[in-house]
Short mmCIF file of C-alpha atoms and ligand atoms in Angstrom, two decimals:
data_model
loop_
_atom_site.label_atom_id
_atom_site.label_comp_id
_atom_site.label_asym_id
_atom_site.label_seq_id
_atom_site.Cartn_x
_atom_site.Cartn_y
_atom_site.Cartn_z
CA MET J 177 -45.13 63.61 -21.96
CA ASN J 178 -46.74 63.35 -24.74
CA ASN J 179 -45.04 63.18 -28.30
CA ARG J 180 -43.25 66.45 -29.00
CA ALA J 181 -41.85 65.65 -32.76
CA SER J 182 -45.30 65.68 -33.99
CA GLY J 183 -48.99 67.79 -34.08
CA TYR J 184 -49.31 71.50 -34.72
CA TYR J 185 -50.69 74.73 -32.34
CA ASP J 186 -52.18 75.85 -34.92
CA PRO J 187 -53.56 72.09 -36.90
CA GLN J 188 -55.90 75.14 -39.67
CA GLY J 189 -53.77 77.26 -40.40
CA GLU J 190 -50.43 75.77 -40.20
CA THR J 191 -51.21 73.77 -42.68
CA LEU J 192 -53.59 75.64 -45.15
CA ALA J 193 -54.07 74.40 -48.62
CA ILE J 194 -51.54 76.67 -50.79
CA ASN J 195 -53.96 78.12 -52.82
CA LEU J 196 -56.40 79.09 -49.87
CA LYS J 197 -53.18 80.75 -48.30
CA ASP J 198 -53.02 82.98 -51.87
CA ASP J 199 -56.54 83.87 -51.33
CA PHE J 200 -55.68 84.65 -47.64
CA GLN J 201 -52.25 86.73 -47.87
CA ARG J 202 -53.94 89.03 -50.98
CA ARG J 203 -57.30 89.65 -48.47
CA LYS J 204 -54.52 90.65 -46.35
CA LEU J 205 -52.47 92.79 -48.27
CA GLY J 206 -55.65 94.76 -48.87
CA GLU J 207 -56.62 94.93 -44.78
CA ILE J 208 -52.82 96.34 -43.72
CA LEU J 209 -52.59 98.63 -47.06
CA PRO J 210 -55.59 101.19 -46.17
CA LEU J 211 -55.30 100.70 -42.64
CA ALA J 212 -51.58 101.54 -42.82
CA TYR J 213 -51.76 104.68 -45.13
CA ASN J 214 -55.25 106.33 -43.21
CA GLY J 215 -53.40 105.09 -39.74
CA SER J 216 -50.52 106.41 -40.53
CA ALA J 217 -48.70 110.15 -41.87
CA ALA J 218 -45.98 109.21 -42.46
CA ILE J 219 -46.61 106.06 -44.46
CA GLN J 220 -49.24 108.27 -46.18
CA ASP J 221 -46.15 110.38 -47.08
CA ASN J 222 -44.43 107.98 -48.83
CA PHE J 223 -47.20 107.22 -51.00
CA ASP J 224 -48.02 110.63 -51.52
CA ARG J 225 -44.72 111.40 -52.85
CA LEU J 226 -45.10 108.20 -55.20
CA GLY J 227 -47.79 108.95 -56.60
CA LEU J 228 -49.31 105.79 -55.81
CA LYS J 229 -53.09 104.81 -54.31
CA ALA J 230 -53.15 101.83 -51.18
CA GLU J 231 -55.69 99.59 -53.62
CA GLU J 232 -53.14 99.49 -56.42
CA ILE J 233 -51.29 96.96 -53.80
CA GLN J 234 -52.79 93.30 -54.85
CA SER J 235 -50.11 91.19 -54.68
CA ILE J 236 -46.89 90.26 -52.96
CA GLN J 237 -45.34 91.11 -56.94
CA ASP J 238 -47.33 94.60 -56.63
CA LEU J 239 -45.49 95.28 -53.06
CA GLU J 240 -41.89 96.41 -55.86
CA ARG J 241 -43.38 99.25 -56.17
CA ILE J 242 -43.44 100.21 -52.81
CA PRO J 243 -39.30 101.29 -50.90
CA ILE J 244 -37.68 99.47 -49.30
CA THR J 245 -37.56 100.93 -45.66
CA LYS J 246 -34.25 99.15 -43.32
CA LYS J 247 -33.48 98.85 -40.29
CA SER J 248 -30.71 102.07 -40.27
CA ASP J 249 -33.54 104.23 -42.31
CA LEU J 250 -36.27 103.10 -38.95
CA ILE J 251 -32.96 104.74 -36.90
CA ALA J 252 -33.59 107.63 -38.93
CA ILE J 253 -37.38 108.41 -39.11
CA GLN J 254 -37.56 107.30 -35.92
CA LYS J 255 -35.48 110.38 -34.43
CA GLU J 256 -36.74 112.81 -36.88
CA HIS J 257 -40.37 112.05 -35.68
CA PRO J 258 -39.66 110.63 -32.45
CA PRO J 259 -40.99 108.23 -30.76
CA PHE J 260 -41.91 106.10 -34.17
CA GLY J 261 -41.27 107.63 -37.15
CA GLY J 262 -45.30 109.82 -37.41
CA ARG J 263 -45.62 105.53 -38.14
CA LEU J 264 -48.13 104.59 -35.03
CA THR J 265 -51.50 104.16 -35.69
CA LEU J 266 -53.00 103.93 -31.96
CA PRO J 267 -52.38 106.61 -29.16
CA LEU J 268 -49.08 105.88 -27.60
CA ASN J 269 -50.85 105.49 -24.05
CA GLN J 270 -52.97 103.14 -25.65
CA LEU J 271 -49.66 101.02 -25.96
CA LYS J 272 -49.56 98.11 -23.05
CA ARG J 273 -45.45 98.09 -24.43
CA ILE J 274 -42.51 99.75 -25.82
CA TYR J 275 -38.94 97.79 -26.28
CA VAL J 276 -35.82 100.03 -26.40
CA SER J 277 -33.31 98.60 -28.90
CA PRO J 278 -29.55 100.33 -29.33
CA GLY J 279 -30.04 102.91 -31.66
CA PRO J 280 -32.30 103.79 -30.12
CA ILE J 281 -35.09 102.33 -32.08
CA PHE J 282 -38.88 102.08 -30.60
CA ASP J 283 -40.68 98.90 -30.65
CA PRO J 284 -44.47 99.44 -30.05
CA LEU J 285 -46.51 96.12 -28.46
CA GLY J 286 -50.37 96.55 -28.95
CA PRO J 287 -52.64 95.55 -27.11
CA GLY J 288 -54.27 91.94 -26.87
CA ARG J 289 -52.84 88.51 -26.37
CA ALA J 290 -49.81 86.34 -27.42
CA ASP J 291 -48.88 86.48 -30.45
CA PRO J 292 -49.88 83.74 -32.21
CA ARG J 293 -45.95 83.03 -33.57
CA CYS J 294 -44.42 82.88 -30.56
CA CYS J 295 -46.65 79.81 -29.69
CA LYS J 296 -46.57 78.22 -33.04
CA CYS J 297 -42.46 78.25 -32.77
CA VAL J 298 -41.98 76.93 -29.47
CA PHE J 299 -44.28 73.87 -30.09
CA ALA J 300 -42.85 73.36 -33.72
CA ALA J 301 -39.80 72.74 -31.75
CA GLY J 302 -41.07 70.64 -28.73
CA ILE J 303 -42.73 72.59 -26.20
CA ARG J 304 -46.52 71.00 -24.44
CA PRO J 305 -48.75 72.67 -22.61
CA GLY J 306 -47.95 71.80 -19.40
CA ASP J 307 -44.32 72.06 -19.53
CA LEU J 308 -42.01 73.53 -16.76
CA VAL J 309 -39.80 76.11 -18.89
CA GLN J 310 -36.73 78.49 -18.08
CA ASN J 311 -36.66 81.72 -20.55
CA THR J 312 -32.98 83.03 -20.41
CA PHE J 313 -34.23 86.24 -23.06
CA LEU J 314 -33.89 89.39 -22.17
CA TYR J 315 -36.60 90.81 -19.85
CA HIS J 316 -35.40 94.65 -20.23
CA PHE J 317 -35.10 97.62 -22.93
CA THR J 318 -35.54 94.36 -26.23
CA PRO J 319 -38.62 92.91 -26.38
CA PHE J 320 -38.04 88.70 -26.34
CA GLY J 321 -37.55 88.04 -23.31
CA LEU J 322 -41.46 89.38 -22.09
CA TYR J 323 -42.95 88.06 -25.99
CA PHE J 324 -41.60 84.75 -25.61
CA ASP J 325 -42.84 84.73 -21.50
CA ASP J 326 -46.39 86.04 -22.88
CA ALA J 327 -46.96 83.48 -25.21
CA LEU J 328 -45.47 80.43 -23.14
CA VAL J 329 -48.10 81.20 -20.08
CA GLU J 330 -50.52 81.70 -23.11
CA MET J 331 -49.04 78.10 -24.33
CA GLY J 332 -50.06 76.60 -20.75
CA CYS J 333 -46.59 76.39 -20.17
CA THR J 334 -44.41 77.66 -16.16
CA VAL J 335 -42.32 80.19 -16.86
CA ILE J 336 -38.93 80.69 -14.91
CA PRO J 337 -38.59 84.46 -16.55
CA ALA J 338 -34.71 83.36 -15.71
CA GLY J 339 -32.93 86.10 -18.25
CA VAL J 340 -29.31 86.70 -18.81
CA GLY J 341 -26.23 86.19 -16.98
CA ASN J 342 -26.03 83.99 -13.09
CA THR J 343 -25.40 81.36 -14.70
CA GLU J 344 -24.58 79.66 -11.37
CA LEU J 345 -28.03 80.38 -9.97
CA GLN J 346 -29.82 79.17 -13.63
CA ALA J 347 -27.46 75.73 -13.54
CA GLN J 348 -28.69 74.94 -10.07
CA VAL J 349 -32.63 75.62 -11.29
CA LEU J 350 -32.48 73.38 -13.67
CA GLN J 351 -31.25 70.31 -12.29
CA ALA J 352 -33.74 71.72 -8.99
CA LEU J 353 -36.23 71.98 -10.60
CA LYS J 354 -35.82 69.97 -13.74
CA VAL J 355 -36.76 71.58 -16.24
CA ASN J 356 -37.84 70.54 -19.27
CA GLY J 357 -37.37 73.39 -21.98
CA TYR J 358 -34.59 75.54 -22.42
CA ILE J 359 -35.42 79.51 -24.60
CA GLY J 360 -32.69 82.28 -25.05
CA THR J 361 -29.18 82.07 -27.36
CA PRO J 362 -27.10 78.97 -27.79
CA SER J 363 -23.54 79.83 -26.66
CA PHE J 364 -25.77 80.25 -23.19
CA LEU J 365 -27.36 77.78 -23.01
CA LYS J 366 -23.88 75.81 -23.46
CA ALA J 367 -22.16 77.95 -20.41
CA ILE J 368 -25.14 77.06 -18.06
CA LEU J 369 -24.67 73.13 -19.53
CA ASP J 370 -20.75 73.71 -19.41
CA LYS J 371 -21.97 75.14 -14.89
CA VAL J 372 -24.54 71.32 -14.10
CA VAL J 373 -21.20 69.96 -14.92
CA GLU J 374 -18.75 72.40 -12.88
CA LEU J 375 -21.04 71.73 -10.11
CA GLY J 376 -20.89 68.00 -10.62
CA PHE J 377 -23.39 67.21 -12.01
CA ASP J 378 -24.41 65.00 -15.56
CA PRO J 379 -26.49 66.92 -17.58
CA ARG J 380 -28.35 63.54 -19.04
CA LYS J 381 -28.76 61.34 -15.31
CA ASP J 382 -29.32 65.02 -12.87
CA LEU J 383 -31.83 67.43 -16.12
CA ASP J 384 -34.58 66.85 -17.53
CA LEU J 385 -33.71 69.01 -19.78
CA ASN J 386 -35.91 67.58 -23.40
CA VAL J 387 -36.34 71.05 -25.58
CA ALA J 388 -34.40 74.27 -26.51
CA VAL J 389 -35.60 77.10 -28.66
CA VAL J 390 -32.61 79.13 -29.52
CA GLY J 391 -31.87 82.75 -31.18
CA ALA J 392 -30.63 85.84 -31.90
CA GLU J 393 -27.51 84.80 -32.76
CA MET J 394 -26.59 82.24 -35.42
CA LEU J 395 -26.49 79.21 -34.11
CA ALA J 396 -23.07 76.50 -36.07
CA GLU J 397 -24.20 72.63 -36.35
CA SER J 398 -21.83 71.34 -34.43
CA LEU J 399 -22.84 73.43 -31.78
CA ARG J 400 -26.49 72.41 -32.13
CA SER J 401 -24.40 68.49 -32.20
CA GLU J 402 -22.85 69.21 -29.00
CA LEU J 403 -26.34 70.16 -26.78
CA GLU J 404 -28.35 67.29 -28.63
CA SER J 405 -25.95 65.19 -27.49
CA ARG J 406 -24.73 66.06 -24.25
CA VAL J 407 -27.72 66.51 -22.48
CA GLY J 408 -30.53 64.66 -25.14
CA LEU J 409 -32.52 67.10 -25.76
CA LYS J 410 -34.14 68.83 -29.50
CA VAL J 411 -32.11 72.54 -30.41
CA ARG J 412 -34.35 74.33 -32.51
CA GLN J 413 -34.25 77.54 -33.59
CA ALA J 414 -36.31 80.58 -33.95
CA TYR J 415 -35.19 83.70 -35.96
CA GLY J 416 -37.06 87.63 -35.34
CA THR J 417 -35.89 90.95 -35.58
CA ALA J 418 -37.00 93.90 -32.67
CA ASP J 419 -39.08 95.30 -35.54
CA VAL J 420 -41.32 92.73 -36.37
CA GLY J 421 -41.14 89.75 -34.01
CA LEU J 422 -40.80 85.77 -34.90
CA ILE J 423 -40.14 86.12 -39.32
CA GLY J 424 -38.85 82.11 -39.41
CA HIS J 425 -39.04 78.99 -37.38
CA GLU J 426 -38.35 75.41 -37.17
CA CYS J 427 -40.11 72.32 -37.34
CA PRO J 428 -39.01 68.60 -36.35
CA GLU J 429 -37.03 68.39 -39.65
CA LYS J 430 -34.18 71.12 -38.68
CA ASN J 431 -34.79 71.98 -42.81
CA GLY J 432 -35.15 75.77 -42.53
CA TYR J 433 -37.50 77.63 -41.16
CA HIS J 434 -40.46 77.61 -41.36
CA LEU J 435 -41.97 81.15 -42.11
CA PHE J 436 -45.33 82.58 -40.38
CA ASP J 437 -46.69 83.30 -44.17
CA LEU J 438 -50.28 84.04 -42.10
CA GLU J 439 -49.53 87.03 -39.86
CA MET J 440 -46.83 88.67 -42.87
CA LEU J 441 -45.70 88.11 -46.52
CA PHE J 442 -42.18 87.79 -47.35
CA GLU J 443 -39.89 89.10 -50.52
CA VAL J 444 -36.29 88.14 -51.38
CA VAL J 445 -34.79 90.92 -53.44
CA ASP J 446 -31.66 91.31 -54.79
CA PRO J 447 -29.72 94.34 -52.82
CA SER J 448 -28.47 96.01 -55.16
CA THR J 449 -31.80 97.55 -57.43
CA GLY J 450 -35.28 95.93 -54.99
CA ARG J 451 -36.69 93.84 -56.91
CA GLN J 452 -37.69 90.22 -56.52
CA VAL J 453 -35.45 87.03 -57.11
CA PRO J 454 -37.18 84.19 -58.26
CA ALA J 455 -37.43 80.93 -55.24
CA GLY J 456 -33.88 79.51 -54.25
CA GLU J 457 -32.05 81.78 -55.10
CA ILE J 458 -30.06 84.47 -53.31
CA GLY J 459 -30.98 88.13 -51.72
CA GLU J 460 -32.35 90.20 -48.80
CA LEU J 461 -36.09 89.03 -46.76
CA VAL J 462 -38.36 92.08 -46.22
CA VAL J 463 -41.12 91.30 -45.38
CA THR J 464 -44.16 93.47 -44.96
CA SER J 465 -46.01 92.53 -41.29
CA PHE J 466 -49.67 92.36 -40.31
CA ASN J 467 -49.35 94.54 -37.91
CA PRO J 468 -51.96 96.47 -37.07
CA VAL J 469 -50.54 99.87 -34.22
CA TYR J 470 -47.33 99.24 -36.26
CA PRO J 471 -47.78 98.61 -40.14
CA LEU J 472 -44.32 98.32 -42.01
CA ILE J 473 -44.43 98.13 -44.92
CA ARG J 474 -41.39 96.16 -47.36
CA PHE J 475 -39.01 96.56 -43.97
CA GLY J 476 -35.44 95.20 -45.61
CA THR J 477 -34.57 92.49 -42.49
CA GLY J 478 -31.04 93.32 -43.56
CA ASP J 479 -30.85 88.54 -43.90
CA LEU J 480 -29.46 86.70 -46.56
CA THR J 481 -31.81 83.94 -47.70
CA ALA J 482 -33.27 81.89 -49.99
CA ILE J 483 -36.79 80.46 -50.51
CA ASP J 484 -37.30 76.76 -50.44
CA ASP J 485 -40.78 76.07 -51.52
CA SER J 486 -40.86 72.03 -52.07
CA PRO J 487 -43.20 70.60 -49.77
CA CYS J 488 -42.13 69.12 -46.38
CA PRO J 489 -42.47 66.20 -44.19
CA CYS J 490 -44.29 67.69 -41.25
CA GLY J 491 -46.87 68.61 -43.08
CA ARG J 492 -46.39 72.73 -42.57
CA THR J 493 -47.39 74.45 -45.79
CA SER J 494 -45.68 77.90 -45.39
CA PRO J 495 -42.31 78.00 -47.30
CA ARG J 496 -39.60 78.00 -45.12
CA LEU J 497 -36.14 80.02 -45.51
CA LYS J 498 -32.94 77.37 -46.55
CA GLY J 499 -30.43 79.46 -44.37
CA LEU J 500 -28.90 82.84 -42.78
CA TYR J 501 -26.50 83.38 -45.36
CA GLY J 502 -25.50 86.95 -43.15
CA ARG J 503 -25.76 90.98 -43.31
CA VAL J 504 -26.49 92.84 -46.47
CA ASP J 505 -24.27 95.46 -45.24
CA GLN J 506 -22.31 95.57 -41.82
CA VAL J 507 -24.82 94.60 -39.57
CA THR J 508 -23.73 91.91 -37.93
CA LYS J 509 -25.25 90.09 -34.46
CA VAL J 510 -22.34 90.13 -31.28
CA ARG J 511 -23.79 87.46 -28.87
CA ALA J 512 -26.68 87.86 -29.83
CA MET J 513 -26.96 92.01 -29.96
CA PHE J 514 -27.05 94.20 -33.40
CA ILE J 515 -23.67 95.48 -33.65
CA HIS J 516 -24.03 99.14 -36.46
CA PRO J 517 -21.25 100.56 -37.37
CA SER J 518 -23.08 103.75 -35.78
CA LEU J 519 -22.54 102.37 -32.95
CA VAL J 520 -18.22 102.59 -33.78
CA ASP J 521 -18.69 105.63 -34.37
CA GLN J 522 -19.99 106.70 -31.27
CA VAL J 523 -17.66 105.16 -28.93
CA ALA J 524 -15.15 106.57 -31.43
CA ALA J 525 -15.93 110.11 -30.57
CA ARG J 526 -16.66 109.50 -27.39
CA ASN J 527 -11.95 109.67 -27.13
CA PRO J 528 -11.57 111.99 -29.81
CA VAL J 529 -7.59 110.90 -29.81
CA VAL J 530 -9.16 108.21 -31.58
CA SER J 531 -7.89 108.66 -35.24
CA ARG J 532 -9.08 105.12 -36.77
CA CYS J 533 -11.33 102.31 -35.43
CA ARG J 534 -12.58 99.58 -36.85
CA VAL J 535 -14.39 95.66 -35.41
CA LEU J 536 -13.13 92.43 -35.42
CA VAL J 537 -15.91 90.06 -34.27
CA THR J 538 -14.58 86.22 -33.99
CA GLN J 539 -15.29 82.95 -31.25
CA GLN J 540 -13.68 81.59 -28.74
CA SER J 541 -15.38 77.56 -28.27
CA HIS J 542 -18.93 78.85 -29.46
CA GLN J 543 -18.88 82.39 -28.25
CA ASP J 544 -18.46 85.32 -29.56
CA GLU J 545 -15.74 88.06 -29.14
CA MET J 546 -16.15 91.62 -29.69
CA THR J 547 -12.19 93.73 -30.84
CA PHE J 548 -11.66 97.43 -31.22
CA GLN J 549 -9.04 98.38 -33.35
CA ILE J 550 -8.10 101.15 -32.97
CA GLU J 551 -5.10 103.67 -33.87
CA LEU J 552 -4.41 106.67 -32.48
CA SER J 553 -3.47 110.24 -33.51
CA ASP J 554 -0.83 111.45 -30.33
CA ALA J 555 1.18 107.28 -29.69
CA SER J 556 1.99 109.29 -26.57
CA ILE J 557 -0.51 108.48 -24.34
CA ASP J 558 -1.12 106.51 -21.56
CA SER J 559 -2.70 103.61 -22.96
CA LYS J 560 -3.73 101.99 -19.65
CA PRO J 561 -6.22 104.42 -19.12
CA LEU J 562 -7.91 105.23 -22.11
CA ALA J 563 -8.76 100.87 -22.54
CA GLU J 564 -10.21 101.43 -19.94
CA LYS J 565 -12.56 104.22 -20.42
CA MET J 566 -13.86 103.10 -24.23
CA ARG J 567 -14.51 99.43 -22.73
CA GLY J 568 -16.92 101.24 -20.55
CA ASP J 569 -18.31 103.66 -23.34
CA ILE J 570 -18.04 100.27 -25.66
CA ARG J 571 -20.67 98.73 -22.55
CA GLU J 572 -22.46 101.46 -21.93
CA ILE J 573 -23.00 103.39 -26.00
CA MET J 574 -23.27 98.65 -27.58
CA ARG J 575 -23.95 96.09 -24.18
CA LEU J 576 -21.32 93.50 -24.70
CA ARG J 577 -18.77 93.66 -23.57
CA GLY J 578 -15.83 94.69 -26.11
CA GLU J 579 -11.80 94.66 -25.19
CA VAL J 580 -9.48 97.40 -26.91
CA VAL J 581 -6.36 96.60 -28.77
CA ILE J 582 -4.21 100.10 -29.54
CA VAL J 583 -1.89 99.34 -32.88
CA PRO J 584 0.48 101.27 -34.58
CA ARG J 585 -0.61 104.21 -37.43
CA GLY J 586 -1.50 102.40 -40.60
CA THR J 587 -2.41 99.62 -39.23
CA ILE J 588 -5.76 99.26 -40.18
CA PRO J 589 -6.23 99.63 -44.79
CA ASP J 590 -8.04 102.17 -46.00
CA ASP J 591 -11.17 100.43 -47.46
CA ALA J 592 -11.50 98.09 -43.57
CA LYS J 593 -15.44 97.83 -43.16
CA LYS J 594 -15.89 99.47 -40.46
CA ILE J 595 -16.97 95.62 -38.73
CA GLU J 596 -14.84 92.77 -39.91
CA ASP J 597 -16.40 89.08 -39.50
CA ARG J 598 -14.11 86.62 -38.77
CA ARG J 599 -16.46 84.22 -37.96
CA ASN J 600 -17.14 80.46 -39.31
CA TRP J 601 -20.19 78.95 -39.35
CA GLU J 602 -18.85 75.61 -40.20
ZN1 LIG E 762 -41.59 71.17 -40.67
#
């Protein structure tokens, strides 16, 4: 197999000189803003209310004049003008797919070929044309299953559309077909490898797994080392959101996420003011995508990060995110799914006897655990059927398993966060 640690999917684009990149980005901004303004009633409205003209925004610095749109705003915007908040620039029936995230939030996929960002990401991780790749991202509703599938096929790989679950079958397939690449969450890869061992195989001898591209949840470095040493493979991370697709990826150097700066613009801002902070300083990542079908201008990811613009030995000229340091608000991710305080409220609202509740997120041997702590207005109620019903509500609303623990009144402090993340990423 060809060298997995060098080369580029798009040699010209990925190593483009920085001065040429600035010109390119200005030109793109000059294209996308008028397109968004003319194509989307909601964006036109926004600009008009601010007294802004699309052509006045010519540089990344100028973007500061536009307010940030948050993920939670998107839910409200879409509810007000369903399904895409008046931001779609095409007739709906010209879309290739519509993805759905809890909220619900709808994400349109326009016509055309696979996303080049995704091809660049998996190539940088070490996947090559001709590889056999097991894709374990969810294929229904959420985008990443088909997103990676499309890109892998475009690159000339063969895909096993495995999806989530069926751990034993996943392990059997990995061994029987001598799969080269894994795509999915790191915790699920660990679960599959545990199953491989349980089935009596030796991951080093009986598998031919060279590369894992993982994402959708935080990866503790201890888990990365464990996975890499158990199998002799390389684990590289992808970072993105359902709303804008992939945002960054790790290269062979494993020193942060290279940003897709030919496909979108990036700012790191002070979350309280929306003003840009200098490279190296921590703030919220805000992206402006060049997606002509569904332009998102200044989309606040809610992720805290810092930019590293020092050159990378891999030769890619894009700046990198040093790391992801947590969520700006209480939105957090559990087992690759976003959980938001409003979803917690939805679960509670179905059970009027719950007077107060919060969610604790913890970790047990690298698997996320979610526990609903609840206080009841009526202590005499039979707790078993209530907990059983709530577990069903959690599964339905949050699409996750969650435990329910009834605590005495007064246990949950008045100023408690609705979602408390107690995971440790050291
Ligand atoms: Zn690099």
